[in-house]
């Protein structure tokens, strides 16, 4: 039993059972229900308070539930670094809150912050101010503190802990006393004696106010009423002020959490201790966080090994002092890193549908959900007028900087550029206050000093000076914010924005003007009144201009997705993984700042998904449905136009990711109608990519079929093959060569061929260790399958026994036309039996048997057996060598190509022996020729064989490629 469960059991002592009441204590752990007895402890308000607080604070946010409920508060929490600060250190850190300083003060825990201090009056409670930048983990620390108090693991000196949300208190408009505020949220604490103010009972009470920056507090004597009665109604802000002043319940202690911008809202004389949350200041804390998170998902031993390797790669990248290590100083970016790695490595068909855009949108909602940008303290404006959407402000400032960087292919920015794009045009006092709050609290969350100083262009003039450069904490965040900036229409020029305002104004006024003109025209029949009808044309003209602008967004998406200079890059999912895990191995000597921004168009598509638009609306960023319709309509046209051109495998993979992120089945089906071939050769397939491919093809109708699905050299595994089964049902020609699929995969392929609606005509399994058992399992599908026409089992470990079983099964399948069993250690007798069966087959016309240990007599017999016995029979072409008897084979060139292209993965000694056998066959066949022309032809083929043999001996053959046959 875990420590959390043991301590909770102490909180509910055993006693005589009078009445059994079921209470859900652990909604997110394996213990879903506990039974408690109705005893005096059950009716104790404090015990009830602890249980209810535990239930409330144990609920995970929606952003955590997208991972399938693998996380619990007790397993995933890692304490961030908390440092006690004095007044001088506190003031000095406001300018650079995220810089790693040499910490002169000692690290503390929250419990130690409430120990008595020198100079503080005995009998008075302590006021502790816990502050930190956005993303350092303030809310998580508060949440864990409450849970620990509930089970007696922390702050045991306090009998009662009462947490409040300053955001809730700030929205209250009615006056209420302290006891009313407590009973309104915690009815079981109504009229509790600890809150009566009598004697010193309040010394056992701790008030917790979370998020003080969301509440306006005024400590000026002239504007705040002093109060010591907990029953006197006051505005909520005044209640908090009197608690901090120690006029109200002076014996009670108070813990306040806030952001940096609100640090000075409480005068120093009312604060006993300052404590700063510094996040994960070292890689070891980051590693603890990643381990506790990632190891929750892998239950099997194999999964554990894979996850441990993943954590090790991540840890190596953090130790390099990379940009990721600087970003993971904030626990929020550790969460984003874990969420992205879960998406990349642990996506399967059973997991909830997740998208990369959805993860980034959830990340922003987790940190800025419902946030508004206040004008700060000291302003006379009403509270409603001070607040603007914080996320919209981020888009209009940081998003504008990100868009400029994506447009000009730049990832780093100077201080002058930050000044230009972020707040460069602010003029009013209110805008200046908002800018100050934004720079203090939010700006460093998105931008960080560049720590990888070597990653600059040599010709970049900024490299000659020591100018400080800034980059986005996570490179993908730059592309996300740039995409959001464009989709929200913030990249419009000043003229376009003015035109929109004029159009709205004219559209509203045109109806009134038209009604007035119609009335006047009845009495004064003048034709000049018809001129006023032109007012109706202006809004319609603007709608056409606006739809054209949305079309330009779609054109930008297609152009960025299929850039010529990005054609030979790795696919976008591999790029995301490399940003997190780093590139291990030889590093390039020079770094190009003009990196591809291939996530940019994918994020643009993902932001149009309804689920992401709902989350963005909660952040104050509204994407209109008409905008989505216009962009979608134009995007389909541009994507189909680009797909008419041949695209590299990586670009096709990026297109599939875009369609998956879009989550629009209708658009996906319309785009895929123009695709009949998907070649993903040499793409490093993962479970996520397999899921993306299957999900995208599942959007099509039942009648849609691919002519060719090429997944050769994709590192497919048995589990991935199972995820791809829905995609295989839409395929005529399936190429699974060079994937190391074992005998267990043949069961899936057999079941696929046995399906009533199977459409596979060609199945290529070259260079997969299927072995004899696997091929026998696969061949069980031949009697009931009537679609297969081409079957390639080259270099699958078939052997003589498998060839004999294949010969028996062939007569039960009448549609097969071509059979490839080359390089399978098939001897003369088995080869002869197979050719005999093919000759008796009604449709087989070609059999590949080269690179098998066949004798000269055996090969001659094979050529003879290929000739039909009767005039009505059909000839079977037997490809056993570069010669057919005394003549050259028509397929000598493909045979040599197969050897050259696969020499790196095949047994070279065996290939050399086979090439020497080819030379003997060519020499004997040339001697049998009378024609000089045929002898010269033999010489030419012999030269090609000798060149291949020499290249094998010198190890100069090209790398393995895919041979489709």
XYZ file of C-alpha atoms in Angstrom, residues 609-866:
258
model
C -10.375 21.661 -35.930
C -13.509 22.250 -33.871
C -12.034 20.920 -30.624
C -9.077 23.301 -30.793
C -11.344 26.212 -31.694
C -13.414 25.549 -28.559
C -10.285 25.622 -26.383
C -9.055 28.770 -28.095
C -12.409 30.431 -27.523
C -11.927 29.815 -23.800
C -8.604 31.627 -24.169
C -10.283 34.605 -25.829
C -9.170 33.727 -29.394
C -12.180 33.222 -31.660
C -11.865 31.561 -35.062
C -15.087 32.090 -36.984
C -16.823 29.136 -38.665
C -17.047 31.099 -41.931
C -13.266 31.464 -41.859
C -12.885 27.692 -41.474
C -15.250 27.018 -44.373
C -13.471 29.449 -46.701
C -9.990 28.136 -45.852
C -11.102 24.501 -46.172
C -12.697 25.063 -49.556
C -9.589 26.734 -50.942
C -7.195 24.268 -49.279
C -8.742 21.284 -51.035
C -8.065 22.879 -54.420
C -4.435 23.683 -53.661
C -3.668 20.290 -52.127
C -5.099 18.423 -55.102
C -3.048 20.622 -57.428
C 0.175 19.822 -55.560
C -0.597 16.110 -55.381
C -0.759 15.904 -59.156
C 3.021 16.279 -59.012
C 5.223 13.400 -57.751
C 6.047 13.928 -54.085
C 8.900 12.401 -52.021
C 7.909 9.971 -49.245
C 8.633 12.489 -46.465
C 6.340 15.072 -48.075
C 3.548 12.502 -48.394
C 3.965 11.658 -44.712
C 3.670 15.359 -43.869
C 0.463 15.541 -45.895
C -1.002 12.608 -43.965
C -0.092 14.352 -40.701
C -1.777 17.559 -41.911
C -4.987 15.686 -42.760
C -4.874 13.907 -39.408
C -4.376 17.165 -37.501
C -7.240 18.752 -39.433
C -9.659 16.029 -38.213
C -12.031 16.783 -41.092
C -13.205 13.482 -42.644
C -14.911 15.164 -45.575
C -11.848 17.169 -46.618
C -9.631 14.097 -46.105
C -11.837 11.948 -48.341
C -11.947 14.621 -51.074
C -8.163 15.070 -51.060
C -7.459 11.328 -51.092
C -9.624 10.803 -54.165
C -6.761 12.345 -56.166
C -4.216 9.912 -54.653
C -3.922 6.390 -55.994
C -0.386 5.634 -54.803
C 1.189 6.207 -51.410
C 4.902 5.455 -51.338
C 6.483 5.827 -47.908
C 9.724 4.026 -48.723
C 12.468 4.407 -46.084
C 10.198 6.383 -43.740
C 10.936 5.337 -40.154
C 7.449 4.241 -39.237
C 6.320 4.451 -35.624
C 3.099 3.503 -33.906
C 1.938 7.102 -34.301
C 2.637 7.218 -38.031
C 0.842 3.896 -38.503
C -2.126 5.251 -36.570
C -2.115 8.430 -38.671
C -2.068 6.449 -41.931
C -4.896 4.153 -40.812
C -6.979 7.035 -39.458
C -6.646 9.063 -42.636
C -7.517 6.160 -44.948
C -10.464 5.239 -42.714
C -12.084 8.553 -43.686
C -12.560 7.351 -47.260
C -15.544 5.454 -48.585
C -15.618 1.671 -48.851
C -15.251 1.895 -52.631
C -11.988 3.861 -52.445
C -8.863 1.789 -53.139
C -5.174 2.573 -53.451
C -3.395 1.057 -56.399
C -0.120 0.860 -54.479
C 0.809 1.227 -50.803
C 4.591 1.024 -50.479
C 5.847 0.524 -46.918
C 9.184 -1.048 -47.782
C 12.177 -0.414 -45.488
C 9.954 1.249 -42.872
C 11.076 -0.741 -39.782
C 7.591 -2.139 -39.284
C 6.897 -4.437 -36.356
C 4.104 -6.890 -35.645
C 2.224 -4.370 -33.479
C 2.495 -1.694 -36.161
C 1.214 -4.156 -38.756
C -1.856 -4.709 -36.620
C -2.511 -0.957 -36.495
C -2.195 -0.762 -40.279
C -4.833 -3.389 -41.033
C -7.584 -0.780 -41.698
C -5.301 0.855 -44.285
C -4.523 -2.486 -45.950
C -8.220 -3.008 -46.638
C -8.074 -0.109 -49.112
C -5.019 -1.411 -51.013
C -4.588 -3.394 -54.219
C -0.782 -3.658 -54.172
C 0.861 -3.972 -50.744
C 4.650 -3.717 -50.476
C 6.065 -4.776 -47.087
C 9.624 -5.579 -48.144
C 12.645 -5.193 -45.833
C 10.737 -4.829 -42.558
C 11.934 -7.786 -40.439
C 8.409 -9.152 -40.044
C 8.368 -12.540 -38.324
C 6.129 -15.644 -38.472
C 3.562 -14.052 -36.108
C 2.890 -11.346 -38.713
C 1.804 -14.005 -41.201
C -1.257 -14.689 -39.057
C -2.441 -11.110 -39.573
C -1.721 -11.234 -43.301
C -3.505 -14.574 -43.629
C -6.599 -13.203 -41.899
C -6.412 -10.131 -44.133
C -6.400 -12.275 -47.279
C -9.282 -14.375 -45.932
C -11.597 -11.409 -45.415
C -14.658 -11.551 -47.697
C -13.996 -8.050 -49.044
C -10.245 -8.470 -49.479
C -8.878 -6.453 -52.414
C -5.128 -7.173 -52.289
C -3.811 -8.280 -55.666
C -0.066 -8.001 -55.075
C 1.708 -8.873 -51.823
C 5.482 -8.312 -51.573
C 7.222 -9.713 -48.495
C 10.833 -9.826 -49.672
C 13.540 -9.837 -46.971
C 11.283 -10.608 -44.025
C 12.271 -13.592 -41.833
C 8.927 -15.353 -42.214
C 10.619 -18.777 -42.111
C 8.971 -22.053 -43.004
C 6.308 -21.802 -40.287
C 5.299 -18.285 -41.264
C 4.948 -19.056 -44.963
C 2.877 -22.132 -44.247
C 0.532 -19.996 -42.150
C 0.300 -17.417 -44.939
C -0.396 -20.051 -47.576
C -3.453 -21.222 -45.653
C -5.244 -18.233 -47.168
C -4.735 -19.343 -50.790
C -7.693 -21.756 -51.084
C -10.295 -19.148 -50.076
C -8.667 -16.029 -51.525
C -9.548 -15.076 -55.084
C -7.867 -11.658 -55.481
C -4.116 -12.323 -55.163
C -2.241 -12.321 -58.497
C 1.382 -11.516 -57.493
C 3.166 -12.992 -54.472
C 6.797 -12.223 -53.584
C 8.459 -14.388 -50.919
C 12.070 -13.691 -51.917
C 14.604 -14.200 -49.104
C 12.026 -15.129 -46.463
C 13.586 -18.423 -45.296
C 11.088 -20.557 -47.232
C 13.331 -23.627 -47.709
C 12.507 -26.922 -49.433
C 9.649 -27.796 -47.107
C 7.969 -24.447 -47.642
C 8.390 -24.741 -51.419
C 6.724 -28.185 -51.386
C 3.802 -26.850 -49.308
C 3.495 -23.947 -51.740
C 3.398 -26.383 -54.671
C 0.508 -28.239 -53.015
C -1.449 -25.052 -52.255
C -1.121 -23.553 -55.724
C -3.772 -25.783 -57.249
C -6.297 -24.442 -54.726
C -5.808 -20.843 -55.881
C -6.691 -20.096 -59.494
C -5.810 -16.410 -59.797
C -2.047 -16.261 -59.108
C 0.030 -15.037 -62.071
C 3.563 -14.395 -60.792
C 5.496 -16.058 -57.960
C 8.860 -14.927 -56.547
C 10.686 -17.423 -54.289
C 14.261 -16.371 -55.126
C 17.063 -16.657 -52.543
C 15.280 -19.159 -50.291
C 17.699 -22.101 -50.128
C 15.469 -24.185 -52.409
C 17.119 -27.271 -53.901
C 16.599 -29.041 -57.230
C 13.815 -31.431 -56.216
C 11.693 -28.819 -54.463
C 12.223 -26.368 -57.347
C 11.155 -28.972 -59.894
C 8.001 -29.807 -57.926
C 7.159 -26.122 -57.707
C 7.644 -25.531 -61.432
C 5.522 -28.580 -62.231
C 2.744 -27.200 -60.086
C 3.054 -23.809 -61.787
C 2.886 -25.417 -65.214
C -0.354 -27.148 -64.254
C -1.708 -23.876 -62.841
C -4.117 -22.096 -65.216
C -2.689 -18.564 -64.809
C 0.901 -18.525 -63.437
C 3.296 -17.291 -66.118
C 6.513 -16.402 -64.203
C 8.468 -18.040 -61.364
C 11.585 -16.443 -59.805
C 14.123 -19.021 -58.562
C 17.496 -17.283 -58.901
C 20.012 -17.140 -56.035
C 18.905 -20.616 -54.919
C 21.482 -23.499 -54.686
C 20.448 -25.129 -57.972
C 22.747 -27.422 -59.936
C 23.374 -26.988 -63.660
C 21.322 -30.095 -64.372
C 18.555 -28.818 -62.148
C 18.415 -25.486 -63.985
C 18.294 -27.209 -67.351
C 15.457 -29.375 -66.109
C 13.586 -26.316 -64.867
C 13.733 -24.673 -68.292
C 12.485 -27.867 -69.909
C 9.675 -28.238 -67.352
C 8.581 -24.698 -68.094
